[in-house]
XYZ file of C-alpha atoms in Angstrom:
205
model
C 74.170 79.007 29.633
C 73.924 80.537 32.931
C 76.615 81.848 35.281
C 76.304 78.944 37.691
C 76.307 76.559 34.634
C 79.240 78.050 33.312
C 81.051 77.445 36.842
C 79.928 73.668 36.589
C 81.549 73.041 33.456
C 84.792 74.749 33.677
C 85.000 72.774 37.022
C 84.067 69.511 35.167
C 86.863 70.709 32.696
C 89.280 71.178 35.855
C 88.685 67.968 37.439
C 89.288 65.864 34.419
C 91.950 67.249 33.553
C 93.894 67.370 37.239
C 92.463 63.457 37.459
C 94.029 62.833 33.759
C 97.657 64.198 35.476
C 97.323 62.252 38.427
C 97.103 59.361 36.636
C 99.313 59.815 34.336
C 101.935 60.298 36.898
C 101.150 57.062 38.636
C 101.203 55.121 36.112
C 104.890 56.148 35.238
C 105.858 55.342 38.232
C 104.459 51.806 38.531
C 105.848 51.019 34.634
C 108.987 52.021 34.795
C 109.608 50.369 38.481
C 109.948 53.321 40.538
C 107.524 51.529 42.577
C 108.359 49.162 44.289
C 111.901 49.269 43.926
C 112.437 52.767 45.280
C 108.546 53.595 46.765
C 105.743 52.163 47.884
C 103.839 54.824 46.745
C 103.514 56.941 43.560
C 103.463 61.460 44.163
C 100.188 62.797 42.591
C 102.001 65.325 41.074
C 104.758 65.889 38.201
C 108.136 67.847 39.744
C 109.042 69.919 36.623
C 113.184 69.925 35.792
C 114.770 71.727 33.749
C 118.414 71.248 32.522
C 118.965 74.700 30.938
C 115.877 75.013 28.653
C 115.114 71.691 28.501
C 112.465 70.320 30.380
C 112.745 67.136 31.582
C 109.597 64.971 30.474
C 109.295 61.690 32.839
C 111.252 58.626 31.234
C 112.941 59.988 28.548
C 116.465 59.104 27.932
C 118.956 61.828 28.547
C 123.277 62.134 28.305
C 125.554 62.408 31.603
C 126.912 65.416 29.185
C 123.313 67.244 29.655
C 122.709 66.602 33.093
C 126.089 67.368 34.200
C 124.862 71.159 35.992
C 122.478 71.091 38.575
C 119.106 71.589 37.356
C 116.097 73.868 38.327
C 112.843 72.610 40.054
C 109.600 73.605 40.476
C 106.628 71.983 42.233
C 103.657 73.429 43.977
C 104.296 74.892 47.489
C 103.239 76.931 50.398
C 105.361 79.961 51.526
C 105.766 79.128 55.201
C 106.406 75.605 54.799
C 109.718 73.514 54.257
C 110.749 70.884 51.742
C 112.824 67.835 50.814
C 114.352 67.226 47.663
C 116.046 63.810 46.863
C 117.628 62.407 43.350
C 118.405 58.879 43.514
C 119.590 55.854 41.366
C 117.825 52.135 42.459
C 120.185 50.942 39.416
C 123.844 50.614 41.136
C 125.948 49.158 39.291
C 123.431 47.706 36.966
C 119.408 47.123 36.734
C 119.263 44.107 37.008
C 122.264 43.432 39.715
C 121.367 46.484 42.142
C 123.691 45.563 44.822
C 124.822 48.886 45.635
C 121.574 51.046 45.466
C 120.430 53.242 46.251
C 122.993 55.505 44.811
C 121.960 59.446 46.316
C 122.875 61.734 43.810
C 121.498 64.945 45.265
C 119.770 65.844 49.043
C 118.666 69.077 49.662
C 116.811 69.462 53.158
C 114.632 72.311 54.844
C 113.849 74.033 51.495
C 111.750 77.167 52.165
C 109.094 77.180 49.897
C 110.778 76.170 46.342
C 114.148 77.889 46.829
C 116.174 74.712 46.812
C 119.436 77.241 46.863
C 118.256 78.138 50.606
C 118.039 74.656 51.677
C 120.250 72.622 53.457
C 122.810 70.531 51.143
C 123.117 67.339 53.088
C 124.451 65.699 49.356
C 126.096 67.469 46.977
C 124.550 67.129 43.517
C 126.370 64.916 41.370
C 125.441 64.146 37.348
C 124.499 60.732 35.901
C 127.564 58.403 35.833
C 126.895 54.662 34.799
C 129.827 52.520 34.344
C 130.525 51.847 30.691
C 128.594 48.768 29.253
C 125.596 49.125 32.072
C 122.841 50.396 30.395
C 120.528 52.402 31.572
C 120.068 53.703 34.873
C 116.952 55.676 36.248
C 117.370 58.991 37.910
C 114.756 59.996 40.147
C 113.591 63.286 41.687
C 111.534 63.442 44.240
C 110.053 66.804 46.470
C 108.693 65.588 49.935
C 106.588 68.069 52.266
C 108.237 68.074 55.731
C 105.994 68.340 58.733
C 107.830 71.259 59.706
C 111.784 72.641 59.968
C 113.916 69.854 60.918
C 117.324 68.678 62.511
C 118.844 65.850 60.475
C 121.570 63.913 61.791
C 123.313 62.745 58.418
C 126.578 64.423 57.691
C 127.385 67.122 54.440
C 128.259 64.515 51.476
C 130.360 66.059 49.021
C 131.257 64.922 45.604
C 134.304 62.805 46.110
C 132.958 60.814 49.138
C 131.910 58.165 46.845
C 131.320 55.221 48.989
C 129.382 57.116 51.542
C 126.453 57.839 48.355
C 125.873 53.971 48.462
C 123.545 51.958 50.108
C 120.885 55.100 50.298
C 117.551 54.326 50.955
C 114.704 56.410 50.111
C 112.374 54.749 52.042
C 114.479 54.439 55.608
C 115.562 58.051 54.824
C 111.261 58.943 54.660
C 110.476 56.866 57.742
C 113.375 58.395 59.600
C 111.982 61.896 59.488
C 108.031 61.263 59.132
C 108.139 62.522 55.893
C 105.330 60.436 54.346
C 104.770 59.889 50.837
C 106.302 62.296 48.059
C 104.434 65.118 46.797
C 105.825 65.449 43.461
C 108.341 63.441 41.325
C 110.249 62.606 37.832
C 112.764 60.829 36.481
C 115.045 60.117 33.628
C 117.256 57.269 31.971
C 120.948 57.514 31.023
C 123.470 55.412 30.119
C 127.283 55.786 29.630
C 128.554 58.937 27.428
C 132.656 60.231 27.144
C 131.825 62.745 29.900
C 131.789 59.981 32.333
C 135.267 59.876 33.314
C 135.335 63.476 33.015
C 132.818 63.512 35.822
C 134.904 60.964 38.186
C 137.785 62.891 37.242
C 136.558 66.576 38.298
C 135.098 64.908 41.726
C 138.326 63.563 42.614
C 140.467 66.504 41.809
C-alpha cells in the first residue's frame, strides 16, 4: 500500500470514528430529554468528568454521596480563548412536575482555556440533592465557547442562597450572552441518598 494510500485509510478510520462519537452524543441527548427540555440543540462533543477517578459515562446513575466534591473537566479548547461551564437540573422538584427548573447547580464564566479554577464563579457548585421519594433527577454539564471575555451582570450565588438557584434557564442564560449552542456536554442521574440532608445542612451552616 502506498504512502498516500496509507493516509486515505487512516483518515477513513478517523472520520468514522469522530462521526460514530458525534452521534453517539446526540443521540443521548435527544433520549434521555436533554433536548428539548433544557436545549434545542445537542454539543457534538462528550465533556469528560471525573469525580475522583471515576469518570463519569453519560446517563449513568450516580449517589449525592459521590458527587458531593466538585469534579474535574476536560473538553477540547484553544489557549487564547474563554469558556462557559454550566451544571443544571430540568427536574425541580420532580420529572415529571418541573415547576421549579431549572435548578443551576454550578456556573463558572470566562474560563481561560480549560482551567475552570481561573474562571469566574458566578454559582457556587453544589452536589445532587433530590428530595426524598423524587426519583431521579438529571444533572447536566455543559462547556459553551464564548465569543470572547465577557461582563456578566448576574450576581456571585453561593451555596445557601437557595431560592435564587431556581427558575435558571439555560437557554435565556445562552441567548443573553450570544453564546450559541454548547460545545461539549454530559450528564448523570441521581436520586435521594442519607447524604442529602447532610448537604442542606453544611450549606446552611
Amino acid at each position: 500500500m502506498t504512502g498516500f494510500r496509507v493516509y486515505l485509510f487512516l483518515t477513513g478510520i478517523l472520520l468514522s470514528t469522530i462521526g460514530f462519537s458525534i452521534g453517539n452524543i446526540l443521540s443521548e441527548f435527544h433520549e434521555t430529554g436533554v433536548v428539548p427540555d433544557v436545549l434545542d440543540k445537542a454539543p457534538n462533543e462528550k465533556l469528560e468528568v471525573l469525580y475522583g477517578d471515576k469518570n463519569l459515562t453519560f446517563g449513568e446513575e450516580l449517589t449525592p454521596t459521590l458527587v458531593k466534591d466538585v469534579p474535574t473537566v476536560k473538553y477540547n479548547h484553544e489557549g487564547s480563548e474563554f469558556y462557559t461551564l454550566i451544571m443544571t437540573d430540568p427536574d425541580v422538584p420532580t420529572r415529571k412536575t418541573p415547576i421549579m427548573a431549572e435548578w443551576i447547580h454550578w456556573l463558572v464564566v470566562n474560563i481561560p482555556g480549560d482551567d475552570v479554577s481561573r474562571g469566574e464563579n458566578l454559582v457556587d457548585y453544589t452536589g445532587a440533592r433530590p428530595l426524598q421519594g423524587a426519583g431521579f433527577h438529571r444533572y447536566v454539564f455543559l462547556i459553551y465557547k464564548q465569543p470572547g471575555k465577557l461582563h456578566f451582570h448576574e450576581k456571585h450565588l453561593k451555596n445557601h442562597e437557595e431560592a435564587t438557584h431556581e427558575k435558571f434557564s439555560t437557554r435565556k442564560f445562552s441567548e443573553k450572552y450570544n453564546l450559541g449552542n454548547p460545545q461539549a456536554g454530559n450528564m448523570f442521574q441521581a436520586k435521594w441518598d442519607n447524604f442529602v440532608p447532610i448537604s442542606y445542612h453544611q450549606h446552611r451552616a
